[in-house]
Each structure stands twice: as structure tokens, then as C-alpha cells.
PDB file of C-alpha atoms in Angstrom:
ATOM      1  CA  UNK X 740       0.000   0.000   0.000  1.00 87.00           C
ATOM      2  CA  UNK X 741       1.554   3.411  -0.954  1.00 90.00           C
ATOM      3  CA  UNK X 742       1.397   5.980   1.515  1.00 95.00           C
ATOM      4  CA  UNK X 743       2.610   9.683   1.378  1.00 97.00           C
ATOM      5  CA  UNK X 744       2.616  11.003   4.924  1.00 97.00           C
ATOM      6  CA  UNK X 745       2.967  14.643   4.919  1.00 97.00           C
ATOM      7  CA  UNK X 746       4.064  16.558   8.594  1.00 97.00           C
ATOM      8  CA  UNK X 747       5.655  19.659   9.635  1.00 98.00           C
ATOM      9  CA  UNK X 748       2.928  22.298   9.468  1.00 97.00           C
ATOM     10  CA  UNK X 749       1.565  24.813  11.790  1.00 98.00           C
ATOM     11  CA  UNK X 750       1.607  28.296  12.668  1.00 98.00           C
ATOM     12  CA  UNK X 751       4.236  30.952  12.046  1.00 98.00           C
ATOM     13  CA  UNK X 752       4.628  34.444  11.964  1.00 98.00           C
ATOM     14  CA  UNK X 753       5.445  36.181   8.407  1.00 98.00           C
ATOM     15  CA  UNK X 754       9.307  36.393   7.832  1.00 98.00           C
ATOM     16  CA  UNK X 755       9.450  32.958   9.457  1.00 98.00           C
ATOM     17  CA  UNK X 756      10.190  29.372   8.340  1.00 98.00           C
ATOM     18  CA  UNK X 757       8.571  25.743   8.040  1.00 98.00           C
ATOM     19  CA  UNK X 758      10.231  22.516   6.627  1.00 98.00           C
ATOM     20  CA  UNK X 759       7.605  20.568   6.002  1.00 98.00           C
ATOM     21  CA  UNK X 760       8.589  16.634   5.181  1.00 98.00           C
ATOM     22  CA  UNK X 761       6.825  14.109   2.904  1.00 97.00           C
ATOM     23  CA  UNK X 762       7.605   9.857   4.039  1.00 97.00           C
ATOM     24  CA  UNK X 763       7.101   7.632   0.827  1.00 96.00           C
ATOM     25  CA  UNK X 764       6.708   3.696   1.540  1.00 94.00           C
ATOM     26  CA  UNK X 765       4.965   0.906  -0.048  1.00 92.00           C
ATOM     27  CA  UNK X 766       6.756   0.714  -3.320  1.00 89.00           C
ATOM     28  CA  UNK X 767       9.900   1.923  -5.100  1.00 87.00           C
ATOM     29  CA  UNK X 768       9.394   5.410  -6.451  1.00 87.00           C
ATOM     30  CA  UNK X 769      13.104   5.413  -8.397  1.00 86.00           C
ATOM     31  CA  UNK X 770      11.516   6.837 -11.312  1.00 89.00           C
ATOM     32  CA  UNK X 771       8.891   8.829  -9.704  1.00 93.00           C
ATOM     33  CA  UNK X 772       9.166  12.784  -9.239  1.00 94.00           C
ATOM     34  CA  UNK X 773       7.903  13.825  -5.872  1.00 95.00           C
ATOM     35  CA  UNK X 774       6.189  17.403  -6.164  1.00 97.00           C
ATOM     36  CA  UNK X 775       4.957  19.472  -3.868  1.00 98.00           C
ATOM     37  CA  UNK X 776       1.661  21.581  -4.201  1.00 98.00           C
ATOM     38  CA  UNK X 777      -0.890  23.751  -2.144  1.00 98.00           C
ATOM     39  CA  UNK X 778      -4.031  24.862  -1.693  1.00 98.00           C
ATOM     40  CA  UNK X 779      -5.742  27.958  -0.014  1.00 96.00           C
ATOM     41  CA  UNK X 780      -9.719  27.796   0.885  1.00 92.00           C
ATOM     42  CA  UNK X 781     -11.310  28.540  -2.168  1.00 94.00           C
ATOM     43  CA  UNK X 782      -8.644  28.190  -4.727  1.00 96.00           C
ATOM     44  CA  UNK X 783      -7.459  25.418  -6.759  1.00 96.00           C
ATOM     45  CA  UNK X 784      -4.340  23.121  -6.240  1.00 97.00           C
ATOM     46  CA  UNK X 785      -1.276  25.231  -7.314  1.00 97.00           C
ATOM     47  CA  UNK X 786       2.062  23.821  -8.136  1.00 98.00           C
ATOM     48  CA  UNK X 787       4.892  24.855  -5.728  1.00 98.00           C
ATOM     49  CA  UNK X 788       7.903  22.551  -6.342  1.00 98.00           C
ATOM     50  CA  UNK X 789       9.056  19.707  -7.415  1.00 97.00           C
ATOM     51  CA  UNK X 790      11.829  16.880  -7.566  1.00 96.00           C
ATOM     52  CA  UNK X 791      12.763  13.756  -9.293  1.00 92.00           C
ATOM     53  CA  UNK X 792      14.386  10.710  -7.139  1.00 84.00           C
ATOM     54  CA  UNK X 793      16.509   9.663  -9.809  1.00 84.00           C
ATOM     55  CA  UNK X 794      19.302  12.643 -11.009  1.00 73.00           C
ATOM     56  CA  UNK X 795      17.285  15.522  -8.568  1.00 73.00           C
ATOM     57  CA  UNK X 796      16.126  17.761 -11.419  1.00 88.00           C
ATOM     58  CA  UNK X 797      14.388  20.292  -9.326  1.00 95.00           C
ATOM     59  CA  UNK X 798      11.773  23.253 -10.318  1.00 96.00           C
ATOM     60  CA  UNK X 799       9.983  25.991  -8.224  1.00 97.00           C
ATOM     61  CA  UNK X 800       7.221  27.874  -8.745  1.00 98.00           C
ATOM     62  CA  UNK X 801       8.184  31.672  -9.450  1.00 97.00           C
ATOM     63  CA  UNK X 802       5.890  32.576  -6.460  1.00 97.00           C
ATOM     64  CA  UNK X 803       8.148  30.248  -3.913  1.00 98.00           C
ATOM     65  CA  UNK X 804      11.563  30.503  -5.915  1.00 98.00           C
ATOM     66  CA  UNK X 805      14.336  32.034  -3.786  1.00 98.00           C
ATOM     67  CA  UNK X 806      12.416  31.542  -0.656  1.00 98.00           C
ATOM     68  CA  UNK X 807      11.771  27.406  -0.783  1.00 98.00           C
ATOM     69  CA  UNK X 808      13.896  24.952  -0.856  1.00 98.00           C
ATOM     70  CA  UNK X 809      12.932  21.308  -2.020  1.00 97.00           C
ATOM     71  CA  UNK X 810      15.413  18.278  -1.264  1.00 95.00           C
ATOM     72  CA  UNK X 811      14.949  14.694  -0.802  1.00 93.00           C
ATOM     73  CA  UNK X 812      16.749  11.797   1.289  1.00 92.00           C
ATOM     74  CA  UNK X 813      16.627   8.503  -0.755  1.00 88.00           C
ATOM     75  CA  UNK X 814      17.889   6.189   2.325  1.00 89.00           C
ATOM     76  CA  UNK X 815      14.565   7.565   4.197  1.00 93.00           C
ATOM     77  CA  UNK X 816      12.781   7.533   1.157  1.00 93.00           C
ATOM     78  CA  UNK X 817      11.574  11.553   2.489  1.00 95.00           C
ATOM     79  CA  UNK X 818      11.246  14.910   0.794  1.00 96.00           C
ATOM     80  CA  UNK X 819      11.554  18.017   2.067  1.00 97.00           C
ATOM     81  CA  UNK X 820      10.342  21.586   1.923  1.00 98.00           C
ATOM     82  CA  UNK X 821      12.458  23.783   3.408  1.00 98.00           C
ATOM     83  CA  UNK X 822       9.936  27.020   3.508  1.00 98.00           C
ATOM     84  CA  UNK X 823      12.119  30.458   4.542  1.00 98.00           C
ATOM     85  CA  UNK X 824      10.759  33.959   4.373  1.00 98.00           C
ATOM     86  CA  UNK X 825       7.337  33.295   4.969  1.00 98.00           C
ATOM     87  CA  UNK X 826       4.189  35.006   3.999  1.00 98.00           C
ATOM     88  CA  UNK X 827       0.685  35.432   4.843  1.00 97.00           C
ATOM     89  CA  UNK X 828      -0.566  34.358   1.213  1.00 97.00           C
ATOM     90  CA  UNK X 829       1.936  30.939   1.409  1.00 98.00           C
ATOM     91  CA  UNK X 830      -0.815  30.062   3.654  1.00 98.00           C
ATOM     92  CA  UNK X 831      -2.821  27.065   2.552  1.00 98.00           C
ATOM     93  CA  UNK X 832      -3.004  23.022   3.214  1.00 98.00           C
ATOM     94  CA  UNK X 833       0.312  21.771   1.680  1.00 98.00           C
ATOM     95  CA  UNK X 834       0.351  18.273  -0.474  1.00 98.00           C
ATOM     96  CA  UNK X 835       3.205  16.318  -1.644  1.00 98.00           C
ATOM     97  CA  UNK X 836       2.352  13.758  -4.354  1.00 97.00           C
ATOM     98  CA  UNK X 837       3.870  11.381  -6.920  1.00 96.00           C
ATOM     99  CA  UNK X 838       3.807  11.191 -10.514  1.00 95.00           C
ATOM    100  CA  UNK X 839       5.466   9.241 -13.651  1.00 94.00           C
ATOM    101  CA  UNK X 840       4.792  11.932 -15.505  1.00 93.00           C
ATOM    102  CA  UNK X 841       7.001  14.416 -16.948  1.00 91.00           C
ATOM    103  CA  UNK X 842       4.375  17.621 -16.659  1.00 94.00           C
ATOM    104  CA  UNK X 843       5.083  18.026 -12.954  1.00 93.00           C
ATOM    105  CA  UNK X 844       3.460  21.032 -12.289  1.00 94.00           C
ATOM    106  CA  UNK X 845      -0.077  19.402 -13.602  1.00 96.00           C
ATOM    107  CA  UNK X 846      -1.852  18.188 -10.336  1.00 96.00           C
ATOM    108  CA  UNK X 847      -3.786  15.683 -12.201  1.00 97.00           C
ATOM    109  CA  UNK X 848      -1.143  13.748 -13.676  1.00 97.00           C
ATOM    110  CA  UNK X 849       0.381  12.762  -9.684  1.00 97.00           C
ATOM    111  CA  UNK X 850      -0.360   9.383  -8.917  1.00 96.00           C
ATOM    112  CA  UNK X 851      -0.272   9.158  -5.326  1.00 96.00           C
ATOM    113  CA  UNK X 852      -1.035  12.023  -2.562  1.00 98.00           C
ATOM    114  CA  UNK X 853      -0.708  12.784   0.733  1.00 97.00           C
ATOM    115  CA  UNK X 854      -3.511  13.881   3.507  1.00 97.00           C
ATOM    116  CA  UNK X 855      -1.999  17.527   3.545  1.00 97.00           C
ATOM    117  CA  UNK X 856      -0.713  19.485   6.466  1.00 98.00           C
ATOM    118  CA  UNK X 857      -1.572  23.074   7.010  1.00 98.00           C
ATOM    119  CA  UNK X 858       0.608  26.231   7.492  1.00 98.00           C
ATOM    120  CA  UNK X 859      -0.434  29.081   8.385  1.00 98.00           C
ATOM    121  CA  UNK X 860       1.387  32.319   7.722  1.00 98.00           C
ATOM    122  CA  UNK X 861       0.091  35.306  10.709  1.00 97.00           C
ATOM    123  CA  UNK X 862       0.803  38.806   9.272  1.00 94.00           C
TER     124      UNK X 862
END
């Protein structure tokens, strides 16, 4: 069974940081890329960043570029989101997910998701 457990949300002040971690298990995800996305009340899923296992070709977002950081560990099979410089509009439920696919920042092309954890970003 594939599970993406997503942790390392909460509440922080603006100018502050998050690193938010995604655990993969229940198969090999070698050829996967892991992305991360979010999602404010009201809006739709939006692309933040993403990462493939294999070679770590990485991409941001222009609205989190210089600010996020996305890495991954393959002996814990885990992904992280390093989140710096935080501001109120980051605020939303974040999602990491999986996909074969090669348009990362399409949400409905990722495979597997997480349950989402939420940060919230006080002004």
C-alpha cells in the first residue's frame, strides 16, 4: 500500500520558516518525481515545487523561488520543503504527491497524494 505522509505544518509568523517533510513507503518510487503543491480555501491546487528521485532535477514555482527549498533523502525515502521567508498568502493546506509523468506542475497527472498538512502564515 503506498502511503505519502505529509508533517511539519503549523503556525508561524510572516518572515518565518517551516520545513515541512513528505515519508514515501509501499513501493519503489526510483523513477517517480515527488512534487509538492498547495491549496488555499477557495482556490485550486497550485504547483509549488518539485523533484525527481533519480538525477534531482528540481523546479519551483516563481511565487516560492528564492524563498523554498525542495530536497529529498533517498535512504529515508523523504522529501523536504524547506519554507524560509514566509508570507501570509503561502498560507494554505500543503500536499506532496507522486507522478510518472514528466508535466510536474499538472496536479492531475500525480499518482499518489498525501492527507496535507496546514501552514499558516500570521501577518
Amino acid at each position: 500500500q503506498v502511503q505519502l505522509v505529509e508533517s511539519g505544518g503549523g503556525l508561524v509568523q510572516a518572515g518565518g520558516s517551516l520545513r515541512l517533510s513528505c515519508a514515501a513507503s509501499g513501493r519503489t518510487f526510483n523513477n517517480y518525481a515527488m512534487g509538492w503543491f498547495r491549496q488555499a480555501p477557495g482556490k485550486e491546487r497550485e504547483f509549488v515545487a518539485t523533484i525527481r528521485w533519480s538525477g534531482g532535477r528540481i523546479y519551483y514555482s516563481d511565487s516560492v523561488k528564492g524563498r523554498f527549498t525542495i530536497s529529498r533523502d533517498n535512504a529515508k525515502n523523504t522529501v523536504y520543503l524547506q519554507m524560509n521567508s514566509l508570507k501570509p498568502e503561502d498560507t494554505a493546506v500543503y500536499y506532496c504527491g507522486a507522478t510518472l509523468s514528466l508535466d510536474y506542475w499538472r496536479s492531475h497527472v500525480y499518482a499518489y497524494w498525501g492527507q496535507g498538512t496546514q501552514v499558516t502564515v500570521s501577518s
